[in-house]
Coordinates of C-alpha atoms in Angstrom, one line a residue:
Chain A
M272 CA 91.3 -58.3 80.4
E273 CA 87.7 -59.6 80.5
L274 CA 84.7 -58.0 79.1
Y275 CA 81.4 -59.2 80.4
N276 CA 77.6 -58.1 79.2
R277 CA 74.3 -57.7 81.2
T278 CA 73.2 -61.4 80.7
Q279 CA 76.6 -63.1 82.2
I280 CA 76.7 -60.6 85.4
Q281 CA 73.0 -61.2 85.6
N282 CA 73.6 -65.0 85.9
V283 CA 76.0 -64.5 88.7
V284 CA 74.7 -61.6 90.9
T285 CA 70.8 -61.8 91.8
L286 CA 69.5 -60.1 95.4
D287 CA 70.9 -62.8 97.6
Q288 CA 72.6 -63.1 101.4
A289 CA 76.1 -63.1 99.4
A290 CA 75.5 -60.3 97.4
L291 CA 74.1 -58.1 100.5
E292 CA 77.2 -59.1 102.7
A293 CA 79.6 -57.6 100.0
V294 CA 78.1 -54.3 100.1
E295 CA 77.2 -54.3 103.6
A296 CA 81.3 -55.1 104.0
G297 CA 81.7 -51.7 101.8
F298 CA 79.3 -49.8 103.9
R299 CA 81.5 -51.0 107.2
A300 CA 84.7 -50.3 105.6
L301 CA 83.1 -46.9 105.0
G302 CA 82.2 -46.4 108.6
Q303 CA 85.5 -47.5 110.0
G304 CA 87.4 -44.9 107.8
Q305 CA 88.8 -47.2 105.4
V306 CA 87.4 -46.3 102.0
V307 CA 88.9 -43.4 99.8
Q308 CA 85.6 -41.9 98.0
P309 CA 86.0 -38.9 96.1
P310 CA 82.9 -36.6 95.1
I311 CA 80.6 -37.5 92.3
L312 CA 81.8 -36.2 88.8
S313 CA 78.4 -35.1 87.3
M314 CA 78.0 -33.5 84.0
A315 CA 74.7 -32.4 82.4
I316 CA 73.9 -33.0 78.5
E317 CA 70.9 -30.3 78.7
E318 CA 70.0 -30.4 74.9
S319 CA 69.4 -34.4 75.2
N320 CA 67.7 -34.3 78.7
G321 CA 70.8 -36.3 80.0
E322 CA 73.2 -36.6 82.7
V323 CA 76.0 -38.6 83.2
D324 CA 77.4 -39.4 86.6
V325 CA 80.9 -41.4 87.6
K326 CA 81.2 -42.5 90.6
T327 CA 84.5 -44.5 92.2
A328 CA 85.9 -45.7 95.9
H329 CA 88.6 -48.0 97.0
I330 CA 88.4 -49.8 100.2
R331 CA 91.9 -49.8 101.3
G332 CA 93.3 -53.4 101.4
N333 CA 91.0 -54.6 98.7
D334 CA 92.9 -55.7 95.2
R335 CA 90.7 -53.9 93.1
F336 CA 88.3 -50.8 92.7
A337 CA 85.8 -49.9 90.5
I338 CA 84.7 -47.1 88.3
K339 CA 81.2 -46.5 87.5
V340 CA 79.8 -44.4 84.7
S341 CA 76.0 -43.9 84.8
P342 CA 74.5 -42.0 81.8
G343 CA 70.6 -41.2 82.5
F344 CA 69.0 -39.5 79.4
F345 CA 65.1 -39.2 80.4
D346 CA 64.1 -38.9 76.6
N347 CA 65.1 -42.6 75.6
P348 CA 61.6 -44.3 76.7
S349 CA 60.3 -42.1 73.8
I350 CA 62.4 -43.8 71.1
G351 CA 62.5 -47.1 73.1
L352 CA 65.5 -47.2 74.5
P353 CA 66.1 -47.3 78.7
S354 CA 66.9 -44.1 80.5
L355 CA 69.2 -45.6 82.6
N356 CA 72.5 -47.4 81.3
G357 CA 76.1 -47.4 81.9
L358 CA 79.1 -49.5 82.8
M359 CA 81.6 -50.5 85.7
I360 CA 85.6 -50.6 85.1
V361 CA 87.3 -53.0 87.8
F362 CA 91.1 -52.1 87.9
S363 CA 93.9 -53.5 89.7
A364 CA 94.4 -51.5 93.0
K365 CA 98.0 -52.8 92.6
T366 CA 99.0 -51.7 89.2
G367 CA 95.8 -49.2 87.5
L368 CA 95.6 -51.8 84.7
V369 CA 92.3 -52.5 83.8
E370 CA 91.1 -56.0 84.8
A371 CA 87.6 -56.4 83.7
V372 CA 84.8 -54.2 82.1
L373 CA 81.5 -55.1 83.2
F374 CA 78.7 -53.7 80.7
D375 CA 76.0 -54.2 83.1
E376 CA 73.8 -51.6 81.5
G377 CA 72.9 -50.4 84.9
Y378 CA 71.8 -53.7 86.4
L379 CA 74.9 -53.7 89.3
T380 CA 73.3 -50.5 89.9
D381 CA 69.8 -51.5 90.6
I382 CA 71.6 -54.5 92.7
R383 CA 73.2 -52.5 94.9
T384 CA 70.9 -49.9 95.4
A385 CA 68.5 -52.2 96.5
L386 CA 70.6 -54.1 98.9
A387 CA 71.4 -50.8 100.4
G388 CA 68.0 -50.2 101.1
A389 CA 68.0 -54.0 102.8
I390 CA 70.8 -53.3 104.7
A391 CA 69.3 -50.1 105.8
A392 CA 66.3 -52.0 107.1
K393 CA 68.5 -54.8 108.7
H394 CA 70.3 -52.0 110.9
L395 CA 67.5 -49.9 111.7
S396 CA 63.9 -51.6 111.4
R397 CA 62.1 -53.3 113.9
E398 CA 63.3 -57.1 113.7
E399 CA 59.4 -58.0 113.6
S400 CA 58.5 -56.0 110.5
R401 CA 55.8 -57.4 108.5
R402 CA 54.4 -55.1 106.3
A403 CA 55.9 -52.7 104.1
A404 CA 55.0 -49.7 102.1
V405 CA 56.2 -48.6 98.6
I406 CA 56.0 -45.1 97.1
G407 CA 56.6 -45.5 93.5
A408 CA 55.9 -48.2 91.4
G409 CA 59.0 -48.6 89.0
V410 CA 62.1 -51.0 88.9
Q411 CA 63.3 -50.2 92.4
A412 CA 59.9 -50.4 93.9
E413 CA 60.2 -54.0 93.0
L414 CA 63.8 -54.5 93.7
Q415 CA 63.4 -52.9 97.2
I416 CA 60.8 -54.9 98.5
A417 CA 62.9 -58.3 97.0
A418 CA 65.8 -57.1 98.7
L419 CA 63.7 -56.1 102.3
K420 CA 62.4 -59.8 101.9
L421 CA 66.3 -60.8 102.8
V422 CA 66.2 -59.2 105.9
R423 CA 62.7 -59.1 107.0
D424 CA 59.6 -61.3 107.2
I425 CA 57.6 -58.9 104.9
D426 CA 54.1 -60.4 104.0
T427 CA 52.2 -57.5 103.1
V428 CA 53.3 -54.5 100.8
D429 CA 50.9 -51.5 100.4
V430 CA 51.8 -49.6 97.3
W431 CA 51.1 -46.0 96.0
A432 CA 52.2 -44.3 92.7
R433 CA 50.9 -41.4 91.3
D434 CA 49.6 -43.6 88.3
T435 CA 47.1 -45.9 89.6
D436 CA 47.7 -48.2 86.4
R437 CA 51.2 -48.4 87.1
A438 CA 50.8 -49.3 90.9
S439 CA 48.2 -52.0 90.0
A440 CA 50.8 -53.6 87.3
Y441 CA 53.6 -53.3 90.0
A442 CA 51.0 -55.2 92.2
E443 CA 50.5 -58.2 89.8
R444 CA 54.0 -58.4 88.5
M445 CA 54.9 -59.0 92.8
R446 CA 52.3 -61.2 93.0
A447 CA 53.7 -63.1 90.5
R448 CA 57.0 -62.9 91.4
F449 CA 56.3 -63.8 95.3
P450 CA 53.1 -65.8 95.5
D451 CA 52.6 -65.6 99.2
L452 CA 52.6 -61.7 99.4
T453 CA 49.9 -59.7 99.9
V454 CA 50.0 -56.8 97.6
N455 CA 47.6 -53.9 98.1
V456 CA 47.3 -51.1 95.9
Q457 CA 46.3 -47.9 97.7
S458 CA 44.8 -44.8 96.3
D459 CA 46.8 -42.3 98.4
I460 CA 50.2 -42.3 100.8
K461 CA 48.3 -41.9 104.0
S462 CA 46.3 -45.1 103.2
A463 CA 49.5 -47.0 102.2
C464 CA 51.7 -46.2 105.2
R465 CA 49.0 -46.4 107.8
Q466 CA 50.1 -49.5 109.0
A467 CA 53.4 -49.7 107.7
D468 CA 56.3 -51.1 109.7
V469 CA 58.7 -50.1 107.0
I470 CA 58.4 -47.2 104.3
V471 CA 60.4 -47.1 100.8
T472 CA 60.0 -44.5 99.2
T473 CA 61.8 -44.9 95.4
T474 CA 60.4 -41.8 93.2
P475 CA 62.1 -39.5 91.0
S476 CA 59.9 -36.6 92.8
K477 CA 61.2 -32.9 92.6
S478 CA 59.1 -32.3 95.8
P479 CA 58.4 -33.6 99.0
L480 CA 56.0 -36.8 99.1
L481 CA 56.0 -37.9 102.6
D482 CA 55.6 -36.1 105.9
D483 CA 55.1 -36.5 109.4
S484 CA 51.5 -37.4 109.6
H485 CA 52.2 -40.5 107.1
L486 CA 54.4 -42.1 109.9
P487 CA 53.3 -44.6 112.2
M488 CA 54.8 -45.4 115.3
G489 CA 58.0 -47.8 115.1
V490 CA 58.1 -47.3 111.6
H491 CA 61.6 -47.4 109.5
V492 CA 61.6 -45.2 106.4
T493 CA 64.0 -45.4 103.6
A494 CA 64.3 -42.9 100.9
M495 CA 66.1 -43.8 98.1
G496 CA 64.6 -41.9 95.2
S497 CA 66.5 -38.7 95.8
D498 CA 70.4 -38.8 94.4
S499 CA 70.3 -35.2 92.6
P500 CA 70.3 -31.7 93.8
E501 CA 66.7 -31.0 92.3
K502 CA 65.0 -34.2 93.5
R503 CA 63.6 -34.7 97.3
E504 CA 60.7 -37.1 98.6
L505 CA 60.7 -36.2 102.3
E506 CA 59.4 -33.3 104.0
A507 CA 61.5 -31.7 106.2
S508 CA 58.8 -32.8 109.4
V509 CA 59.8 -36.6 108.5
M510 CA 63.5 -35.7 109.7
T511 CA 62.7 -33.7 112.4
R512 CA 60.0 -36.2 113.5
A513 CA 62.1 -38.9 113.7
D514 CA 64.3 -40.3 116.3
V515 CA 67.4 -41.5 114.2
F516 CA 68.4 -40.2 111.0
V517 CA 71.1 -42.0 109.2
A518 CA 72.5 -41.2 105.6
D519 CA 74.6 -43.2 103.3
T520 CA 77.0 -40.1 103.4
R521 CA 76.2 -37.2 105.0
A522 CA 78.0 -35.4 102.0
Q523 CA 76.0 -36.7 99.3
S524 CA 72.8 -36.1 101.6
E525 CA 73.2 -32.4 102.2
T526 CA 73.7 -32.2 98.1
N527 CA 71.8 -34.6 96.4
G528 CA 69.5 -36.2 99.2
E529 CA 66.9 -35.2 101.9
L530 CA 69.4 -32.7 103.9
K531 CA 69.2 -30.5 101.4
A532 CA 66.0 -29.4 103.6
W533 CA 69.0 -27.8 105.7
A534 CA 71.2 -26.4 102.7
G535 CA 73.2 -24.0 104.5
S536 CA 72.1 -24.8 108.0
T537 CA 72.6 -27.3 110.4
P538 CA 69.9 -29.4 110.6
P539 CA 68.3 -29.9 114.3
F540 CA 69.3 -33.2 115.0
E541 CA 72.2 -36.0 114.7
V542 CA 72.9 -37.3 111.4
R543 CA 74.3 -40.6 111.3
E544 CA 76.2 -42.3 108.7
L545 CA 75.0 -45.9 107.5
G546 CA 78.5 -47.2 107.2
Q547 CA 79.0 -45.9 110.8
V548 CA 76.0 -47.9 112.2
I549 CA 77.2 -51.2 110.8
A550 CA 80.5 -51.0 111.7
S551 CA 78.9 -50.1 115.7
S552 CA 77.6 -53.5 115.5
Q553 CA 74.7 -51.5 118.0
S554 CA 71.2 -50.1 115.9
P555 CA 70.6 -46.8 117.1
R556 CA 66.9 -48.2 117.3
N557 CA 66.8 -48.8 121.0
R558 CA 63.0 -49.2 121.4
A559 CA 60.1 -50.5 119.1
D560 CA 58.2 -47.1 119.2
Q561 CA 60.9 -45.1 117.5
I562 CA 60.9 -43.7 113.9
T563 CA 63.7 -44.1 112.1
V564 CA 64.9 -42.7 108.6
C565 CA 67.6 -43.4 106.4
D566 CA 68.4 -41.4 103.2
L567 CA 70.3 -43.2 100.3
T568 CA 71.9 -41.4 97.5
G569 CA 74.1 -44.1 96.1
T570 CA 77.6 -44.3 96.9
G571 CA 80.9 -45.1 95.2
V572 CA 81.9 -48.1 97.7
Q573 CA 78.7 -49.7 96.8
D574 CA 80.0 -49.9 93.3
T575 CA 83.5 -51.0 94.3
A576 CA 81.9 -53.8 96.7
I577 CA 79.2 -55.1 93.9
A578 CA 81.7 -54.7 90.8
G579 CA 84.2 -56.9 93.0
F580 CA 81.7 -59.0 93.9
A581 CA 80.4 -59.8 90.4
L582 CA 83.8 -60.1 89.1
S583 CA 84.5 -62.8 91.8
H584 CA 81.8 -64.9 90.5
L585 CA 82.4 -64.5 87.1
T586 CA 84.6 -67.1 84.8
P587 CA 87.1 -65.6 82.2
A588 CA 86.0 -67.0 78.5
P589 CA 88.8 -69.6 78.0
Chain B
M219 CA 79.4 -50.9 70.5
E220 CA 83.0 -51.2 69.3
L221 CA 85.9 -51.3 71.1
Y222 CA 89.4 -50.9 69.9
N223 CA 92.9 -51.6 71.0
R224 CA 96.0 -49.3 71.3
T225 CA 97.3 -50.5 68.0
Q226 CA 94.1 -50.0 66.1
I227 CA 94.0 -46.5 67.7
Q228 CA 97.8 -45.6 66.6
N229 CA 97.3 -46.3 62.9
V230 CA 94.7 -43.8 62.5
V231 CA 95.8 -41.1 65.2
T232 CA 99.1 -39.3 65.2
L233 CA 100.4 -35.9 65.3
D234 CA 99.3 -34.3 62.1
Q235 CA 97.3 -31.1 61.3
A236 CA 93.9 -33.2 61.2
A237 CA 94.5 -34.0 64.9
L238 CA 95.8 -30.6 65.9
E239 CA 92.7 -29.1 64.4
A240 CA 90.3 -31.3 66.3
V241 CA 91.8 -30.4 69.6
E242 CA 91.9 -26.7 68.5
A243 CA 88.4 -26.6 67.8
G244 CA 87.7 -28.4 71.3
F245 CA 89.5 -25.5 72.9
R246 CA 87.8 -23.0 70.7
A247 CA 84.5 -24.2 71.5
L248 CA 85.4 -23.9 75.1
G249 CA 86.6 -20.4 75.0
Q250 CA 83.4 -19.9 73.0
G251 CA 81.4 -21.1 76.5
Q252 CA 79.9 -24.1 74.4
V253 CA 81.2 -26.7 76.5
V254 CA 80.1 -28.2 79.8
Q255 CA 83.4 -29.5 81.5
P256 CA 83.0 -30.5 85.1
P257 CA 85.9 -30.8 87.8
I258 CA 88.2 -33.8 87.6
L259 CA 87.7 -36.6 89.6
S260 CA 90.9 -37.6 91.0
M261 CA 91.1 -40.7 93.7
A262 CA 94.5 -41.5 95.5
I263 CA 95.4 -45.3 95.9
E264 CA 98.2 -44.5 98.6
E265 CA 99.3 -48.0 99.3
S266 CA 100.3 -48.4 95.7
N267 CA 101.5 -45.0 94.7
G268 CA 98.7 -44.6 92.6
E269 CA 96.0 -42.2 91.7
V270 CA 93.2 -42.4 89.2
D271 CA 91.9 -39.3 87.4
V272 CA 88.4 -39.1 85.3
K273 CA 88.0 -36.3 82.9
T274 CA 85.1 -35.5 80.8
A275 CA 83.6 -32.6 78.7
H276 CA 80.8 -32.1 76.5
I277 CA 81.0 -29.6 73.2
R278 CA 77.2 -28.8 73.1
G279 CA 76.1 -29.9 69.7
N280 CA 78.1 -32.4 69.2
D281 CA 77.4 -36.1 68.9
R282 CA 79.5 -37.9 71.1
F283 CA 81.3 -37.2 74.5
A284 CA 84.0 -39.1 75.8
I285 CA 84.9 -40.0 79.3
K286 CA 88.4 -40.5 79.9
V287 CA 89.9 -42.6 83.0
S288 CA 93.7 -42.7 83.6
P289 CA 95.2 -44.4 86.3
G290 CA 98.9 -43.7 87.0
F291 CA 101.0 -46.1 89.4
F292 CA 104.3 -44.7 89.8
D293 CA 105.9 -48.1 91.2
N294 CA 104.4 -49.5 88.2
P295 CA 108.1 -49.5 86.2
S296 CA 110.1 -51.4 88.8
I297 CA 107.4 -54.5 87.9
G298 CA 108.0 -54.1 84.2
L299 CA 104.8 -52.0 83.7
P300 CA 104.1 -48.7 82.4
S301 CA 103.0 -45.9 85.1
L302 CA 100.3 -44.6 83.0
N303 CA 97.4 -46.5 81.4
G304 CA 93.8 -45.9 80.6
L305 CA 91.0 -45.9 78.4
M306 CA 88.2 -43.5 77.0
I307 CA 84.9 -44.4 76.9
V308 CA 82.9 -43.0 74.0
F309 CA 79.1 -42.1 74.5
S310 CA 76.3 -41.0 72.2
A311 CA 75.2 -37.4 73.5
K312 CA 71.8 -38.2 72.2
T313 CA 70.8 -41.5 74.5
G314 CA 74.1 -42.0 76.6
L315 CA 74.4 -45.3 75.0
V316 CA 78.2 -46.3 74.7
E317 CA 79.6 -45.8 71.2
A318 CA 82.9 -47.3 71.6
V319 CA 85.4 -48.1 74.2
L320 CA 89.1 -47.0 73.4
F321 CA 91.6 -49.1 75.1
D322 CA 94.3 -46.6 74.4
E323 CA 96.3 -47.2 77.3
G324 CA 96.9 -43.3 77.5
Y325 CA 98.2 -43.3 73.9
L326 CA 95.7 -40.6 73.0
T327 CA 96.6 -38.4 76.4
D328 CA 99.7 -38.3 75.1
I329 CA 98.6 -36.7 71.7
R330 CA 96.3 -34.8 73.0
T331 CA 98.5 -33.2 75.2
A332 CA 101.7 -32.6 73.1
L333 CA 99.0 -30.9 70.2
A334 CA 98.0 -28.7 73.3
G335 CA 101.2 -27.7 73.7
A336 CA 101.4 -27.1 69.6
I337 CA 98.3 -25.1 69.6
A338 CA 99.7 -22.9 72.6
A339 CA 102.9 -22.2 70.6
K340 CA 100.5 -21.8 67.4
H341 CA 99.0 -18.9 69.0
L342 CA 101.4 -17.4 71.3
S343 CA 104.9 -17.9 70.1
R344 CA 106.7 -15.7 67.4
E345 CA 106.1 -17.2 64.0
E346 CA 109.6 -17.2 63.2
S347 CA 110.6 -19.5 66.4
R348 CA 113.2 -22.0 65.2
R349 CA 115.1 -23.0 68.5
A350 CA 113.3 -25.0 71.4
A351 CA 114.6 -25.6 74.7
V352 CA 112.9 -29.0 76.5
I353 CA 113.2 -29.2 79.8
G354 CA 112.6 -33.3 80.9
A355 CA 113.6 -36.2 78.3
G356 CA 110.5 -38.2 78.6
V357 CA 107.4 -39.0 76.3
Q358 CA 106.2 -35.8 76.4
A359 CA 109.7 -34.1 75.6
E360 CA 109.7 -36.2 72.2
L361 CA 106.3 -35.5 71.7
Q362 CA 106.0 -31.7 72.5
I363 CA 108.8 -31.1 70.1
A364 CA 107.1 -33.4 67.4
A365 CA 104.2 -31.9 67.7
L366 CA 105.6 -28.2 67.8
K367 CA 107.3 -28.8 64.4
L368 CA 103.5 -28.9 63.2
V369 CA 103.0 -25.2 64.0
R370 CA 106.9 -23.7 63.7
D371 CA 110.1 -24.7 61.4
I372 CA 111.9 -25.5 64.6
D373 CA 115.4 -26.7 63.6
T374 CA 117.2 -26.9 66.8
V375 CA 116.8 -28.4 70.1
D376 CA 118.5 -28.1 73.4
V377 CA 117.4 -30.3 76.1
W378 CA 118.2 -30.6 79.6
A379 CA 117.3 -33.1 82.3
R380 CA 118.0 -34.0 85.4
D381 CA 119.7 -37.4 84.4
T382 CA 122.4 -36.4 82.0
D383 CA 121.9 -40.3 80.2
R384 CA 118.3 -39.6 79.5
A385 CA 119.4 -36.5 78.0
S386 CA 121.6 -38.0 75.9
A387 CA 119.0 -40.7 75.1
Y388 CA 116.8 -38.3 74.2
A389 CA 118.7 -36.7 71.7
E390 CA 119.7 -40.1 70.0
R391 CA 116.2 -40.7 69.8
M392 CA 115.3 -37.2 68.2
R393 CA 118.0 -37.5 65.9
A394 CA 117.2 -40.7 64.5
R395 CA 113.3 -39.4 64.5
F396 CA 114.2 -36.0 62.8
P397 CA 117.3 -36.4 60.8
D398 CA 117.5 -32.4 59.9
L399 CA 117.0 -31.6 63.5
T400 CA 119.9 -30.0 65.9
V401 CA 119.5 -31.7 69.4
N402 CA 122.2 -30.4 71.8
V403 CA 122.5 -32.1 75.6
Q404 CA 122.7 -29.0 78.0
S405 CA 124.5 -28.9 81.2
D406 CA 122.1 -27.2 82.8
I407 CA 118.7 -25.4 82.3
K408 CA 120.4 -22.0 81.9
S409 CA 122.5 -23.0 78.8
A410 CA 119.3 -25.0 77.6
C411 CA 117.1 -21.9 76.9
R412 CA 119.8 -19.1 76.8
Q413 CA 118.7 -19.0 72.8
A414 CA 115.1 -20.5 73.2
D415 CA 112.5 -19.2 70.9
V416 CA 110.1 -21.9 72.8
I417 CA 110.6 -23.5 75.8
V418 CA 108.5 -26.5 76.6
T419 CA 108.7 -27.9 80.4
T420 CA 108.1 -31.4 80.7
T421 CA 108.5 -32.6 84.3
P422 CA 106.9 -34.3 87.4
S423 CA 108.7 -31.9 89.3
K424 CA 107.3 -31.3 92.7
S425 CA 109.4 -27.9 92.9
P426 CA 110.3 -25.0 90.7
L427 CA 112.9 -25.5 87.8
L428 CA 112.3 -22.4 85.8
D429 CA 112.9 -18.7 87.0
D430 CA 112.9 -15.3 85.1
S431 CA 116.5 -15.4 84.5
H432 CA 116.4 -18.3 82.1
L433 CA 113.7 -16.4 79.9
P434 CA 115.1 -14.7 76.6
M435 CA 113.6 -11.7 75.0
G436 CA 110.6 -12.7 73.1
V437 CA 110.4 -16.5 74.4
H438 CA 107.1 -18.4 74.7
V439 CA 106.9 -20.9 77.5
T440 CA 105.1 -23.8 77.6
A441 CA 104.7 -25.6 81.3
M442 CA 103.0 -29.0 80.6
G443 CA 104.2 -30.9 83.3
S444 CA 102.2 -30.1 86.5
D445 CA 98.8 -31.4 86.3
S446 CA 98.4 -32.3 90.2
P447 CA 98.1 -30.5 93.3
E448 CA 101.9 -31.2 94.4
K449 CA 103.5 -30.5 91.1
R450 CA 105.2 -27.2 90.0
E451 CA 107.6 -26.2 87.2
L452 CA 107.8 -22.5 87.2
E453 CA 108.9 -19.7 89.6
A454 CA 106.3 -17.2 90.4
S455 CA 108.9 -15.1 88.7
V456 CA 108.4 -16.4 85.3
M457 CA 104.7 -15.4 85.2
T458 CA 105.2 -12.2 86.8
R459 CA 107.8 -11.2 84.3
A460 CA 105.6 -12.5 81.4
D461 CA 103.8 -10.0 79.4
V462 CA 101.1 -13.0 78.9
F463 CA 100.0 -15.7 81.2
V464 CA 97.4 -18.2 79.6
A465 CA 96.0 -21.1 81.4
D466 CA 94.5 -24.0 79.6
T467 CA 91.9 -23.6 82.4
R468 CA 92.0 -21.0 85.1
A469 CA 90.3 -23.3 87.8
Q470 CA 92.7 -26.3 87.1
S471 CA 95.9 -24.1 87.0
E472 CA 94.9 -23.0 90.4
T473 CA 94.4 -26.1 92.0
N474 CA 96.8 -28.5 89.7
G475 CA 99.0 -26.2 87.8
E476 CA 101.2 -23.3 87.9
L477 CA 98.6 -20.5 89.5
K478 CA 99.1 -22.6 92.6
A479 CA 101.5 -20.0 93.2
W480 CA 99.2 -17.6 94.1
A481 CA 96.7 -20.3 96.0
G482 CA 94.1 -18.2 98.0
S483 CA 94.9 -14.8 96.5
T484 CA 94.8 -12.9 93.1
P485 CA 97.7 -13.0 90.6
P486 CA 99.0 -9.7 90.0
F487 CA 98.6 -10.4 86.3
E488 CA 95.8 -11.0 83.6
V489 CA 94.9 -14.8 83.5
R490 CA 93.8 -15.9 79.9
E491 CA 92.4 -19.3 78.8
L492 CA 93.7 -20.9 75.7
G493 CA 90.0 -21.3 74.1
Q494 CA 89.4 -17.5 74.5
V495 CA 92.7 -17.0 73.0
I496 CA 91.9 -19.0 69.9
A497 CA 88.3 -18.0 69.9
S498 CA 89.4 -14.7 69.3
S499 CA 91.4 -15.0 66.5
Q500 CA 94.0 -12.7 67.8
S501 CA 96.9 -13.5 69.3
P502 CA 97.8 -11.6 72.6
R503 CA 101.3 -11.3 71.7
N504 CA 102.0 -8.2 69.8
R505 CA 105.3 -7.5 69.9
A506 CA 108.4 -10.0 69.2
D507 CA 110.1 -8.9 72.6
Q508 CA 107.1 -10.0 74.6
I509 CA 107.5 -13.0 76.9
T510 CA 104.6 -15.4 77.0
V511 CA 103.6 -18.3 79.2
C512 CA 101.1 -21.0 78.9
D513 CA 100.4 -23.4 81.7
L514 CA 98.7 -26.9 80.5
T515 CA 97.2 -29.0 83.0
G516 CA 95.1 -31.4 80.8
T517 CA 91.5 -30.5 80.3
G518 CA 88.3 -32.9 79.6
V519 CA 87.6 -31.1 76.1
Q520 CA 90.8 -32.3 75.0
D521 CA 89.7 -35.8 75.7
T522 CA 86.3 -35.5 74.0
A523 CA 87.8 -33.8 71.0
I524 CA 90.2 -36.5 70.5
A525 CA 88.4 -39.6 71.1
G526 CA 85.8 -38.3 68.5
F527 CA 88.8 -37.7 66.3
A528 CA 90.0 -41.2 66.8
L529 CA 86.2 -42.7 66.4
S530 CA 85.6 -40.9 63.2
H531 CA 88.8 -42.7 61.5
L532 CA 88.5 -46.1 63.1
T533 CA 86.7 -48.5 60.9
P534 CA 84.1 -50.8 62.9
A535 CA 84.9 -54.6 62.6
P536 CA 82.7 -56.3 60.1

């Protein structure tokens, strides 16, 4: 059994095509019905404003599967600790023995989440997409754009965040990271989205931020912020206006994502799943002026895929 | 963060009163409504005849909680590996940071399961119980009796197992472990149970083994074998004949334990929970001739309790 820390994992897993293909293969297997993916285990630790989620999935035929444990303790920053943490345990799918523990402190979650956004854009956004709007200015605002650049030639980013100082700091970080990228801080969501080819929402908002009036013709929207029963980023009008709606998994979108706008009823549009879109090898977008929306809540198959990818690139201690 | 292996954990956690009290305190807190305990996460790995379960619970006010991952791969013995494995991860309940990983390989599960049986007998069996029947001859057949001896002066054990050679080997092991104990191998369940004060069923049976004709007056039955949707050890007649029926948790007994005899309907008897019995400080047994039954499916609060107990006795490496 091997133990790896965050630094070791960061040295071998980055936002690149190989990692993207590993996560995409996981989604494809899910779409082909080749994945066992139980519901998320979730537990609140109310007195510490904390929660812990456990996700897992097994891709049939794979030699390994991972179980990810993600604690989120949202008062941590006040004592100088990060909110998000966690680890992944990799098991042999033949014997159930532990092969490795990846003490990634949430790094692999950041990566596979960003890659899911890129995968959604690869299959749903217009190929000639150049301009992205990002709502929010945190870690995922940065990683989503970095990942998006793997699949689309993004040259301009418009950022909006509730806190303008954070948006400005984000713009500076992004300009430093991508010298050729134009990054504009916008004063409202409408301005940020006006010329967007791709919109990515990356906030922990508990009330919808984006509505149909923000959607330019032909835009693709990835909403990756909502991942729990109390969060929502999209007005129902975004989904009803869209020509194509895709969820990473329908069941999780209903409980933790944007489909909870139709809790207990049937949404008035077709719901596709990302894995099925990938497996069909044909984008549901068939015109440049269509609007596509993808809701990402985070799936166990992404965790199993990225953990397997990481482990295949890590070298055991001698 | 500390890592501990099975040997280190075995050196500090054994079947004794202190460990029993730790697990009992967990159940008591559960009975007092002081525990957050989400449903078990369970995933099948069909092509390897395997499954993996994740259990957790948080006792409000505790500094730590544990998440346990238990793989069971039932073809492992054919390649010289144990079926059951696993580990427990202990988190700070203040920050969500990992405090320790207990690579116990299922040892703490064995211990807390045996202690739950002892706790059930402590609160439900007659104080003067001396003779125990054990159905099954595996690890829990041994540990359940060893734990039972912490709370009742057991001097005689009658064992029955489907495989008589295994029953004989069990008897030899128990005589070696407890020189003062009389251990009889019985040729059928009826003979094993005829004079029992306590009956413990410890099998992975998928069809009921014990029925009401096996129950002497005043007996207490602990059924700890059934812990998944396909297993059952008790005929419905055992529960309908009993004066008192207790489950570790009602919801799990309905899906994974003996209450699945009444799937989709209401059982014709009162269902108590073990934690509530403990918290009430009064046994529901009020006559020596009553029959009591306790169904144990295994709960996350036991895992959090025993992991916390273990960690408080482990010494970090210098």
